[in-house]
XYZ file of N, CA, C and O in Angstrom:
848
model
N 0.824 -1.179 -0.004
C -0.042 -0.005 0.074
C 0.764 1.295 -0.019
O 0.700 2.134 -0.808
N 1.950 1.252 0.937
C 2.778 2.513 0.988
C 3.491 2.621 -0.288
O 3.783 3.792 -0.625
N 3.898 1.548 -0.927
C 4.766 1.597 -2.132
C 3.839 2.180 -3.312
O 4.295 2.907 -4.066
N 2.559 1.746 -3.214
C 1.664 2.323 -4.327
C 1.458 3.858 -4.137
O 1.468 4.596 -4.981
N 1.263 4.224 -2.791
C 1.141 5.644 -2.511
C 2.306 6.475 -2.934
O 2.224 7.553 -3.467
N 3.538 5.945 -2.498
C 4.726 6.550 -2.864
C 4.933 6.753 -4.394
O 5.322 7.725 -4.902
N 4.541 5.705 -5.145
C 4.610 5.630 -6.579
C 3.709 6.780 -7.177
O 4.094 7.375 -8.085
N 2.499 6.898 -6.609
C 1.572 7.797 -7.159
C 2.060 9.194 -6.857
O 1.934 10.086 -7.776
N 2.541 9.469 -5.719
C 3.029 10.786 -5.441
C 4.179 11.107 -6.271
O 4.252 12.280 -6.673
N 5.063 10.152 -6.532
C 6.250 10.456 -7.365
C 5.796 10.705 -8.778
O 6.369 11.497 -9.546
N 4.768 9.834 -9.252
C 4.342 10.058 -10.666
C 3.784 11.430 -10.873
O 3.894 12.076 -11.986
N 3.040 11.923 -9.930
C 2.253 13.207 -9.977
C 3.183 14.365 -9.437
O 2.513 15.435 -9.208
N 4.393 14.173 -9.194
C 5.196 15.210 -8.549
C 5.271 16.447 -9.156
O 4.996 17.504 -8.554
N 5.342 16.538 -10.489
C 5.350 17.749 -11.256
C 3.990 18.478 -11.257
O 4.004 19.733 -11.059
N 3.013 17.675 -11.291
C 1.683 18.305 -11.230
C 1.306 18.831 -9.875
O 0.788 19.895 -9.708
N 1.858 18.127 -8.775
C 1.726 18.624 -7.432
C 2.411 19.870 -7.195
O 1.893 20.871 -6.579
N 3.753 19.957 -7.687
C 4.539 21.209 -7.584
C 3.740 22.408 -8.286
O 3.690 23.446 -7.711
N 3.250 22.143 -9.501
C 2.567 23.152 -10.254
C 1.263 23.570 -9.493
O 0.976 24.715 -9.343
N 0.517 22.575 -8.976
C -0.665 22.820 -8.236
C -0.477 23.820 -7.044
O -1.126 24.723 -6.780
N 0.496 23.448 -6.229
C 0.814 24.160 -4.991
C 1.503 25.477 -5.254
O 1.409 26.361 -4.443
N 2.148 25.559 -6.411
C 2.649 26.908 -6.828
C 1.611 27.849 -7.067
O 1.649 29.001 -6.744
N 0.632 27.282 -7.830
C -0.548 28.185 -8.054
C -1.264 28.576 -6.861
O -1.748 29.769 -6.635
N -1.516 27.531 -5.945
C -2.239 27.826 -4.760
C -1.436 28.788 -3.865
O -2.015 29.645 -3.243
N -0.085 28.677 -3.841
C 0.692 29.654 -3.149
C 0.647 30.921 -3.717
O 0.590 32.022 -2.948
N 0.467 31.041 -4.980
C 0.198 32.327 -5.659
C -1.020 33.068 -5.136
O -1.099 34.229 -4.884
N -2.035 32.198 -5.079
C -3.336 32.781 -4.553
C -3.141 33.239 -3.002
O -3.769 34.227 -2.673
N -2.319 32.490 -2.297
C -2.021 32.961 -0.932
C -1.358 34.305 -0.922
O -1.804 35.187 -0.113
N -0.352 34.475 -1.721
C 0.352 35.744 -1.756
C -0.567 36.843 -2.201
O -0.604 37.941 -1.626
N -1.423 36.583 -3.195
C -2.290 37.556 -3.718
C -3.374 37.992 -2.589
O -3.660 39.155 -2.440
N -3.898 36.944 -1.812
C -4.790 37.206 -0.809
C -4.238 38.078 0.309
O -4.837 38.975 0.893
N -2.880 37.813 0.616
C -2.180 38.565 1.610
C -2.019 40.035 1.263
O -2.169 40.974 1.941
N -1.688 40.246 -0.087
C -1.443 41.551 -0.634
C -2.638 42.442 -0.906
O -2.598 43.595 -0.934
N -3.692 41.760 -1.403
C -4.825 42.351 -1.766
C -5.934 42.228 -0.648
O -6.538 41.121 -0.416
N -6.234 43.323 0.006
C -7.187 43.264 1.231
C -8.546 42.885 0.843
O -9.310 42.237 1.572
N -8.963 43.177 -0.414
C -10.401 42.843 -0.786
C -10.501 41.401 -1.039
O -11.711 40.896 -1.153
N -9.526 40.544 -1.244
C -9.679 39.142 -1.476
C -10.351 38.455 -0.268
O -11.396 37.865 -0.425
N -9.681 38.591 0.916
C -10.254 37.991 2.088
C -9.994 36.429 2.221
O -9.602 35.813 1.207
N -10.322 35.880 3.264
C -10.000 34.518 3.651
C -10.824 33.601 2.782
O -10.324 32.594 2.233
N -12.122 33.850 2.515
C -13.023 32.873 1.821
C -12.681 32.861 0.341
O -12.836 31.750 -0.258
N -12.237 34.014 -0.115
C -11.831 33.931 -1.618
C -10.598 33.053 -1.705
O -10.514 32.290 -2.687
N -9.690 33.084 -0.804
C -8.516 32.187 -0.740
C -8.903 30.710 -0.807
O -8.417 29.910 -1.519
N -9.894 30.436 0.133
C -10.408 29.028 0.244
C -10.967 28.610 -1.076
O -10.783 27.515 -1.583
N -11.789 29.495 -1.621
C -12.411 29.221 -2.957
C -11.499 28.946 -4.058
O -11.598 27.940 -4.849
N -10.521 29.776 -4.194
C -9.562 29.592 -5.252
C -8.626 28.417 -5.140
O -8.351 27.696 -6.152
N -8.174 28.157 -3.901
C -7.370 26.892 -3.719
C -8.154 25.751 -3.878
O -7.680 24.623 -4.347
N -9.483 25.719 -3.442
C -10.338 24.501 -3.733
C -10.551 24.237 -5.184
O -10.497 23.097 -5.577
N -10.792 25.300 -5.914
C -10.843 25.110 -7.446
C -9.583 24.486 -7.975
O -9.530 23.581 -8.741
N -8.395 25.031 -7.513
C -7.156 24.519 -7.964
C -7.076 23.011 -7.645
O -6.564 22.092 -8.451
N -7.505 22.607 -6.450
C -7.450 21.193 -6.048
C -8.277 20.351 -6.927
O -7.851 19.267 -7.350
N -9.526 20.796 -7.175
C -10.421 20.073 -7.999
C -9.856 19.947 -9.403
O -10.099 18.784 -9.970
N -9.296 20.902 -9.969
C -8.725 20.767 -11.308
C -7.691 19.666 -11.386
O -7.582 18.904 -12.292
N -6.836 19.795 -10.420
C -5.691 18.779 -10.203
C -6.246 17.393 -10.052
O -5.769 16.440 -10.851
N -7.252 17.160 -9.262
C -7.679 15.856 -8.999
C -8.555 15.368 -10.258
O -8.530 14.113 -10.589
N -9.139 16.329 -10.984
C -9.744 15.923 -12.294
C -8.800 15.434 -13.286
O -9.047 14.470 -13.995
N -7.589 16.116 -13.340
C -6.473 15.626 -14.224
C -6.065 14.255 -13.787
O -5.768 13.451 -14.645
N -5.873 14.045 -12.502
C -5.450 12.753 -11.949
C -6.411 11.682 -12.334
O -6.034 10.533 -12.810
N -7.694 12.021 -12.121
C -8.666 10.937 -12.446
C -8.759 10.660 -13.878
O -8.796 9.454 -14.322
N -8.722 11.716 -14.767
C -8.679 11.468 -16.233
C -7.414 10.702 -16.700
O -7.550 9.826 -17.459
N -6.304 10.930 -15.971
C -5.043 10.309 -16.305
C -5.170 8.787 -16.009
O -4.745 7.910 -16.682
N -5.767 8.516 -14.811
C -5.889 7.135 -14.315
C -6.751 6.345 -15.259
O -6.580 5.192 -15.606
N -7.800 7.015 -15.793
C -8.727 6.319 -16.739
C -8.103 6.059 -18.087
O -8.061 5.088 -18.603
N -7.467 7.119 -18.603
C -6.871 7.049 -19.945
C -5.658 6.134 -19.951
O -5.469 5.400 -21.003
N -4.876 6.084 -18.947
C -3.741 5.218 -18.912
C -4.049 3.786 -18.364
O -3.192 2.900 -18.231
N -5.317 3.532 -18.218
C -5.897 2.192 -17.654
C -5.023 1.732 -16.434
O -4.524 0.669 -16.347
N -5.046 2.639 -15.512
C -4.252 2.409 -14.195
C -4.740 1.262 -13.471
O -3.936 0.460 -12.953
N -6.090 1.068 -13.305
C -6.548 -0.132 -12.520
C -6.362 -1.437 -13.255
O -6.172 -2.363 -12.517
N -6.338 -1.413 -14.581
C -5.927 -2.615 -15.244
C -4.536 -3.061 -14.893
O -4.117 -4.228 -14.647
N -3.623 -2.106 -14.845
C -2.239 -2.285 -14.508
C -2.070 -2.881 -13.049
O -1.394 -3.842 -12.871
N -2.859 -2.286 -12.154
C -2.810 -2.751 -10.743
C -3.354 -4.184 -10.614
O -2.920 -4.976 -9.820
N -4.285 -4.531 -11.533
C -4.935 -5.786 -11.490
C -3.980 -7.006 -11.910
O -4.119 -8.125 -11.462
N -3.046 -6.633 -12.718
C -2.046 -7.641 -13.163
C -0.792 -7.649 -12.291
O 0.050 -8.500 -12.446
N -0.704 -6.724 -11.388
C 0.474 -6.646 -10.422
C 0.088 -7.415 -9.166
O -1.077 -7.579 -8.856
N 1.110 -7.952 -8.415
C 0.849 -8.733 -7.153
C 0.514 -7.768 -5.993
O 1.300 -7.710 -5.014
N -0.542 -6.956 -6.104
C -1.072 -6.236 -5.081
C -2.501 -6.419 -4.847
O -3.205 -6.822 -5.770
N -2.964 -6.270 -3.652
C -4.243 -6.554 -3.234
C -5.091 -5.344 -3.610
O -4.803 -4.201 -3.466
N -6.370 -5.611 -4.116
C -7.342 -4.530 -4.405
C -7.504 -3.660 -3.145
O -7.670 -2.372 -3.349
N -7.577 -4.172 -2.011
C -7.722 -3.389 -0.768
C -6.595 -2.353 -0.653
O -6.735 -1.161 -0.235
N -5.332 -2.735 -0.844
C -4.226 -1.783 -0.882
C -4.415 -0.685 -1.896
O -3.999 0.465 -1.450
N -4.899 -0.974 -3.034
C -5.115 0.073 -4.067
C -6.184 0.992 -3.492
O -6.023 2.240 -3.652
N -7.262 0.587 -2.991
C -8.340 1.320 -2.456
C -7.850 2.195 -1.317
O -8.209 3.469 -1.325
N -7.131 1.731 -0.414
C -6.612 2.545 0.652
C -5.584 3.651 0.159
O -5.583 4.709 0.631
N -4.774 3.207 -0.639
C -3.712 4.157 -1.290
C -4.419 5.241 -2.020
O -3.968 6.359 -1.898
N -5.554 4.992 -2.663
C -6.384 5.987 -3.374
C -6.869 7.000 -2.334
O -6.740 8.272 -2.543
N -7.401 6.489 -1.268
C -8.004 7.397 -0.216
C -6.969 8.220 0.406
O -7.058 9.427 0.606
N -5.772 7.690 0.605
C -4.693 8.420 1.302
C -4.082 9.485 0.403
O -3.752 10.594 0.770
N -4.052 9.151 -0.940
C -3.602 10.076 -1.946
C -4.390 11.388 -1.943
O -3.994 12.490 -1.973
N -5.775 11.132 -2.003
C -6.699 12.175 -2.048
C -6.533 12.988 -0.817
O -6.555 14.344 -0.862
N -6.465 12.458 0.331
C -6.352 13.141 1.645
C -5.078 13.891 1.715
O -5.099 15.033 2.173
N -3.910 13.334 1.347
C -2.673 14.039 1.612
C -2.553 15.202 0.615
O -2.025 16.310 1.051
N -3.095 15.119 -0.564
C -3.068 16.292 -1.495
C -3.938 17.355 -0.959
O -3.546 18.530 -1.024
N -5.054 17.038 -0.358
C -5.901 18.053 0.175
C -5.356 18.750 1.460
O -5.596 19.938 1.564
N -4.709 18.025 2.157
C -4.145 18.566 3.542
C -3.238 19.823 3.285
O -3.095 20.570 4.184
N -2.619 19.888 2.238
C -1.806 21.128 1.914
C -2.557 22.342 1.811
O -1.934 23.498 2.140
N -3.812 22.303 1.389
C -4.568 23.505 1.167
C -4.906 24.164 2.557
O -4.726 25.442 2.737
N -5.385 23.443 3.485
C -5.622 24.060 4.893
C -4.388 24.575 5.467
O -4.483 25.588 6.167
N -3.201 24.091 5.173
C -1.950 24.662 5.610
C -1.739 26.091 5.023
O -1.349 26.925 5.768
N -2.102 26.246 3.822
C -2.067 27.627 3.249
C -3.139 28.605 3.865
O -2.785 29.733 4.118
N -4.271 27.969 4.207
C -5.263 28.796 4.854
C -4.688 29.276 6.254
O -4.917 30.390 6.621
N -4.088 28.275 6.983
C -3.522 28.677 8.333
C -2.397 29.776 8.192
O -2.350 30.670 9.031
N -1.605 29.680 7.196
C -0.451 30.626 6.972
C -1.143 31.970 6.795
O -0.676 32.955 7.314
N -2.178 31.976 6.000
C -2.911 33.306 5.724
C -3.452 33.834 6.987
O -3.231 35.122 7.310
N -4.022 33.052 7.901
C -4.583 33.520 9.097
C -3.519 33.953 10.070
O -3.763 34.883 10.915
N -2.313 33.307 10.002
C -1.178 33.814 10.903
C -0.751 35.184 10.434
O -0.499 36.055 11.283
N -0.697 35.432 9.066
C -0.307 36.720 8.664
C -1.361 37.787 8.870
O -1.149 38.926 9.171
N -2.576 37.361 8.728
C -3.744 38.279 8.815
C -4.608 37.763 10.012
O -5.736 37.340 9.665
N -4.256 37.874 11.208
C -5.067 37.371 12.332
C -6.348 38.045 12.502
O -7.333 37.602 13.111
N -6.562 39.350 11.853
C -7.828 40.042 12.056
C -8.859 39.340 11.244
O -10.170 39.663 11.374
N -8.547 38.378 10.335
C -9.553 37.632 9.552
C -10.179 36.458 10.331
O -11.103 35.851 9.935
N -9.580 36.150 11.553
C -10.081 35.031 12.284
C -11.370 35.354 12.930
O -11.510 36.416 13.581
N -12.358 34.419 12.766
C -13.666 34.630 13.354
C -13.922 33.432 14.310
O -13.240 32.356 14.198
N -14.901 33.461 15.197
C -15.158 32.265 16.093
C -15.451 31.047 15.294
O -15.223 29.954 15.773
N -16.018 31.120 14.047
C -16.323 29.940 13.327
C -15.349 29.504 12.334
O -15.505 28.490 11.707
N -14.256 30.247 12.344
C -13.260 29.994 11.227
C -12.729 28.574 11.277
O -12.580 27.954 10.293
N -12.343 28.074 12.444
C -11.864 26.619 12.581
C -12.840 25.604 12.035
O -12.355 24.826 11.237
N -14.056 25.776 12.331
C -14.989 24.851 11.980
C -15.309 24.798 10.549
O -15.607 23.959 9.765
N -15.221 26.105 9.915
C -15.385 26.235 8.493
C -14.288 25.605 7.696
O -14.506 24.923 6.776
N -13.148 25.654 8.267
C -11.904 24.900 7.620
C -12.091 23.437 7.705
O -11.862 22.788 6.730
N -12.583 22.937 8.821
C -12.772 21.471 8.978
C -13.866 21.045 8.091
O -13.750 20.066 7.413
N -14.983 21.835 8.048
C -16.192 21.413 7.178
C -15.761 21.419 5.801
O -16.152 20.567 4.926
N -15.048 22.567 5.352
C -14.695 22.713 3.908
C -13.738 21.536 3.485
O -13.956 21.000 2.403
N -12.752 21.172 4.275
C -11.866 20.206 3.983
C -12.613 18.919 3.818
O -12.405 18.173 2.837
N -13.446 18.481 4.738
C -14.174 17.263 4.735
C -15.163 17.209 3.599
O -15.360 16.192 2.928
N -15.864 18.365 3.304
C -16.762 18.386 2.160
C -16.027 18.203 0.834
O -16.591 17.544 -0.081
N -14.821 18.828 0.722
C -14.025 18.622 -0.551
C -13.702 17.210 -0.742
O -13.867 16.637 -1.749
N -13.246 16.572 0.288
C -12.915 15.099 0.230
C -14.163 14.312 0.004
O -14.047 13.342 -0.783
N -15.203 14.666 0.484
C -16.497 13.818 0.307
C -16.858 14.004 -1.196
O -17.239 12.988 -1.877
N -16.815 15.227 -1.762
C -17.228 15.356 -3.166
C -16.244 14.631 -4.098
O -16.703 13.944 -5.044
N -14.982 14.676 -3.822
C -14.016 13.946 -4.651
C -14.237 12.430 -4.527
O -14.209 11.710 -5.605
N -14.611 11.959 -3.386
C -14.816 10.511 -3.116
C -16.106 10.111 -3.825
O -16.102 9.019 -4.368
N -17.085 10.945 -3.862
C -18.323 10.630 -4.614
C -17.990 10.424 -6.086
O -18.583 9.586 -6.644
N -17.170 11.293 -6.611
C -16.813 10.968 -8.097
C -16.103 9.666 -8.204
O -16.339 8.956 -9.268
N -15.413 9.208 -7.117
C -14.751 7.929 -7.272
C -15.810 6.799 -7.161
O -15.776 5.884 -7.983
N -16.858 6.912 -6.396
C -18.008 5.976 -6.273
C -18.661 5.946 -7.678
O -18.992 4.966 -8.069
N -18.862 7.116 -8.180
C -19.521 7.275 -9.582
C -18.729 6.456 -10.589
O -19.250 5.680 -11.412
N -17.394 6.548 -10.500
C -16.542 5.839 -11.491
C -16.637 4.359 -11.205
O -16.733 3.582 -12.231
N -16.449 3.867 -10.059
C -16.548 2.502 -9.723
C -17.852 1.819 -10.106
O -17.954 0.691 -10.467
N -18.949 2.536 -9.859
C -20.269 2.050 -10.098
C -20.500 1.682 -11.608
O -21.236 0.809 -11.896
N -19.605 2.389 -12.478
C -19.801 2.022 -13.948
C -19.387 0.589 -14.246
O -19.769 0.006 -15.213
N -18.613 0.007 -13.267
C -18.072 -1.354 -13.525
C -18.988 -2.425 -12.744
O -18.484 -3.622 -12.623
N -20.150 -2.077 -12.510
C -21.078 -3.099 -11.903
C -21.954 -3.654 -13.002
O -22.786 -4.320 -12.883
N -21.669 -3.170 -14.239
C -22.360 -3.664 -15.562
C -23.894 -3.608 -15.461
O -24.453 -4.474 -15.877
N -24.311 -2.492 -15.000
C -25.805 -2.345 -15.060
C -26.167 -1.603 -16.225
O -25.579 -0.616 -16.512
N -27.143 -2.033 -17.013
C -27.578 -1.426 -18.221
C -28.341 -0.031 -17.975
O -28.389 0.821 -18.927
N -28.734 0.181 -16.729
C -29.424 1.286 -16.475
C -28.517 2.417 -15.884
O -29.029 3.429 -15.331
N -27.218 2.205 -15.920
C -26.383 3.122 -15.311
C -26.359 4.527 -15.858
O -26.478 5.544 -15.221
N -26.352 4.617 -17.226
C -26.320 5.977 -17.880
C -27.636 6.645 -17.560
O -27.728 7.889 -17.318
N -28.796 5.955 -17.731
C -30.139 6.554 -17.377
C -30.203 7.002 -16.034
O -30.683 8.111 -15.704
N -29.575 6.205 -15.027
C -29.536 6.687 -13.661
C -28.818 8.017 -13.489
O -29.166 8.889 -12.694
N -27.660 8.052 -14.151
C -26.944 9.316 -14.097
C -27.612 10.537 -14.583
O -27.701 11.626 -13.904
N -28.345 10.375 -15.734
C -29.056 11.577 -16.281
C -30.315 11.868 -15.284
O -30.631 12.985 -15.144
N -30.841 10.874 -14.689
C -32.034 11.061 -13.901
C -31.606 11.810 -12.580
O -32.210 12.778 -12.214
N -30.470 11.410 -12.005
C -29.964 12.100 -10.818
C -29.656 13.469 -11.114
O -29.872 14.478 -10.280
N -28.976 13.738 -12.248
C -28.603 15.187 -12.654
C -29.856 15.962 -12.932
O -29.966 17.107 -12.371
N -30.762 15.369 -13.555
C -32.064 16.211 -13.793
C -32.807 16.532 -12.550
O -33.324 17.642 -12.290
N -32.898 15.454 -11.622
C -33.537 15.789 -10.265
C -32.878 16.823 -9.576
O -33.543 17.600 -8.842
N -31.495 16.778 -9.450
C -30.736 17.807 -8.704
C -31.010 19.161 -9.329
O -31.209 20.095 -8.476
N -30.938 19.354 -10.580
C -31.104 20.624 -11.255
C -32.527 21.119 -11.017
O -32.834 22.293 -10.589
N -33.521 20.225 -11.056
C -34.946 20.595 -10.868
C -35.140 21.019 -9.451
O -35.880 21.951 -9.168
N -34.451 20.332 -8.511
C -34.695 20.695 -7.055
C -34.093 22.141 -6.771
O -34.738 22.933 -6.150
N -32.913 22.495 -7.372
C -32.350 23.747 -7.197
C -33.248 24.828 -7.801
O -33.504 25.879 -7.237
N -33.717 24.609 -9.015
C -34.606 25.560 -9.740
C -35.780 25.734 -8.939
O -36.313 26.825 -8.827
N -36.359 24.681 -8.444
C -37.629 24.814 -7.604
C -37.456 25.622 -6.386
O -38.273 26.553 -6.055
N -36.344 25.423 -5.666
C -35.972 26.229 -4.510
C -35.879 27.741 -4.896
O -36.408 28.559 -4.125
N -35.271 27.943 -6.019
C -34.969 29.346 -6.464
C -36.354 29.981 -6.840
O -36.631 31.132 -6.530
N -37.143 29.244 -7.498
C -38.438 29.797 -8.009
C -39.402 30.194 -6.840
O -40.047 31.154 -6.798
N -39.372 29.432 -5.762
C -40.222 29.634 -4.696
C -39.539 30.501 -3.576
O -40.118 30.803 -2.503
N -38.322 31.079 -4.009
C -37.653 31.946 -3.021
C -37.052 31.338 -1.835
O -36.817 32.049 -0.835
N -36.955 30.046 -1.757
C -36.429 29.328 -0.578
C -34.924 29.156 -0.549
O -34.403 28.753 0.414
N -34.287 29.419 -1.633
C -32.886 29.120 -1.775
C -32.029 29.986 -0.807
O -31.100 29.393 -0.064
N -32.319 31.296 -0.709
C -31.505 32.137 0.320
C -31.592 31.602 1.741
O -30.716 31.560 2.538
N -32.880 31.356 2.149
C -33.095 30.767 3.434
C -32.402 29.460 3.756
O -31.817 29.218 4.841
N -32.465 28.497 2.758
C -31.832 27.249 2.940
C -30.287 27.396 3.027
O -29.588 26.820 3.753
N -29.806 28.358 2.223
C -28.364 28.663 2.235
C -27.931 29.198 3.546
O -26.860 28.719 4.100
N -28.697 30.086 4.162
C -28.323 30.630 5.517
C -28.398 29.400 6.481
O -27.559 29.343 7.468
N -29.405 28.578 6.416
C -29.485 27.469 7.366
C -28.361 26.550 7.224
O -27.718 26.076 8.262
N -28.000 26.216 5.909
C -26.863 25.304 5.699
C -25.518 25.892 6.238
O -24.754 25.268 6.981
N -25.398 27.225 6.124
C -24.244 27.883 6.549
C -24.129 27.855 8.018
O -23.069 27.696 8.701
N -25.277 28.054 8.777
C -25.297 27.932 10.258
C -24.732 26.664 10.726
O -23.923 26.766 11.782
N -25.000 25.550 10.177
C -24.587 24.227 10.610
C -23.194 23.955 10.048
O -22.348 23.331 10.669
N -22.896 24.531 8.883
C -21.622 24.238 8.080
C -20.447 24.897 8.990
O -19.348 24.340 9.011
N -20.745 26.006 9.596
C -19.792 26.696 10.304
C -19.746 26.465 11.827
O -19.199 27.251 12.623
N -20.385 25.371 12.175
C -20.476 25.037 13.589
C -19.659 23.749 13.909
O -19.432 23.029 12.943
N -19.362 23.520 15.201
C -18.707 22.307 15.565
C -19.486 21.053 15.189
O -18.925 20.156 14.703
N -20.799 21.089 15.438
C -21.581 19.909 15.218
C -21.558 19.558 13.695
O -21.505 18.455 13.180
N -21.747 20.597 12.846
C -21.814 20.525 11.439
C -20.461 19.972 10.918
O -20.426 19.105 10.042
N -19.383 20.471 11.454
C -18.004 20.004 11.050
C -17.730 18.526 11.341
O -17.408 17.775 10.456
N -18.230 18.130 12.542
C -18.058 16.672 12.852
C -18.974 15.790 12.012
O -18.597 14.630 11.600
N -20.168 16.290 11.743
C -21.075 15.496 10.878
C -20.499 15.352 9.484
O -20.598 14.302 8.806
N -19.929 16.377 8.997
C -19.383 16.340 7.623
C -18.049 15.482 7.610
O -17.869 14.693 6.616
N -17.267 15.484 8.621
C -16.105 14.542 8.758
C -16.681 13.090 8.749
O -16.132 12.228 8.060
N -17.719 12.765 9.478
C -18.329 11.432 9.495
C -18.882 11.015 8.118
O -18.742 9.890 7.697
N -19.446 12.052 7.510
C -19.852 11.805 6.116
C -18.768 11.417 5.205
O -18.959 10.524 4.330
N -17.713 12.102 5.358
C -16.495 11.831 4.403
C -15.967 10.431 4.742
O -15.683 9.592 3.833
N -15.921 9.962 6.051
C -15.417 8.702 6.373
C -16.383 7.661 5.814
O -15.897 6.616 5.243
N -17.675 7.992 5.830
C -18.612 6.899 5.355
C -18.564 6.759 3.850
O -18.514 5.605 3.368
N -18.441 7.856 3.068
C -18.335 7.656 1.598
C -17.022 7.084 1.210
O -16.915 6.439 0.229
N -15.997 7.403 2.077
C -14.629 6.697 1.719
C -14.704 5.211 1.933
O -14.224 4.468 1.049
N -15.365 4.790 2.968
C -15.573 3.411 3.215
C -16.445 2.730 2.141
O -16.085 1.605 1.639
N -17.472 3.476 1.699
C -18.383 3.052 0.659
C -17.513 2.881 -0.777
O -17.682 1.900 -1.443
N -16.674 3.932 -1.039
C -15.953 3.912 -2.287
C -14.954 2.733 -2.193
O -14.841 2.037 -3.327
N -14.372 2.419 -1.116
C -13.391 1.342 -1.053
C -14.099 0.047 -1.201
O -13.591 -0.861 -1.961
N -15.282 -0.094 -0.633
C -16.015 -1.325 -0.791
C -16.508 -1.537 -2.172
O -16.478 -2.700 -2.707
N -16.951 -0.500 -2.838
C -17.355 -0.524 -4.243
C -16.140 -0.931 -5.092
O -16.404 -1.689 -6.102
N -15.088 -0.479 -4.803
C -13.867 -0.823 -5.610
C -13.570 -2.364 -5.529
O -13.275 -3.018 -6.463
N -13.637 -2.815 -4.244
C -13.372 -4.286 -4.036
C -14.478 -5.111 -4.677
O -14.080 -6.305 -5.039
N -15.641 -4.610 -4.820
C -16.713 -5.511 -5.403
C -16.960 -5.229 -6.965
O -17.917 -5.758 -7.460
N -16.105 -4.497 -7.482
C -16.220 -4.302 -8.905
C -16.092 -5.581 -9.727
O -15.334 -6.494 -9.351
N -16.933 -5.716 -10.810
C -16.871 -6.977 -11.566
C -15.768 -6.892 -12.601
O -15.392 -8.030 -13.249
N -15.069 -5.819 -12.755
C -14.016 -5.659 -13.722
C -13.126 -4.638 -13.255
O -13.570 -3.512 -12.774
N -11.798 -4.860 -13.475
C -10.711 -3.782 -13.252
C -10.068 -3.399 -14.593
O -9.058 -2.733 -14.613
N -10.669 -3.829 -15.590
C -10.151 -3.601 -16.982
C -10.428 -2.184 -17.479
O -11.015 -1.927 -18.479
N -9.894 -1.196 -16.668
C -10.098 0.293 -17.119
C -9.035 1.027 -16.369
O -8.362 0.544 -15.389
């Protein structure tokens, strides 16, 4: 498992250096430009992280990474755990940049800042892991898979549009933020991330095919 993780980090070393160079650039800009603020820094570094992980996911698919692991003498469980640790380790660098910003600009610290950082990190990891679940589900060979995807997308869009039409979206956003920036909300999102990570690993182990 550790060798797989080390190999992945080494393979993506140049991409990681570029990603964190860009993220560090956002940190410097946030420090120098007062109008940016803490949350803009979080938003920009989060986008940078998602772009990098999208490239990693696309690379794994195009290079048939899981097919390679299937023919090597490694357990599927080791691959699943290495994947989860890779996602976690890459993300952990972003909160470090946020902390550096808050050290430089302590006036930006609010009572809820710590819990927002925890919630945001756990939510980012949850979303990335859900993409992994989505990818693994494709290999359960269900004919209804594509229709299920389009149905879920349509339902999600319809739900948001309905909330906006009835004027409920701002109120729900405030309610979500109240719990998102609280200790209870942060712990709940961390537990959610742990749950989806376990589900993603289990789905990987139960795939009918690793030929991708």
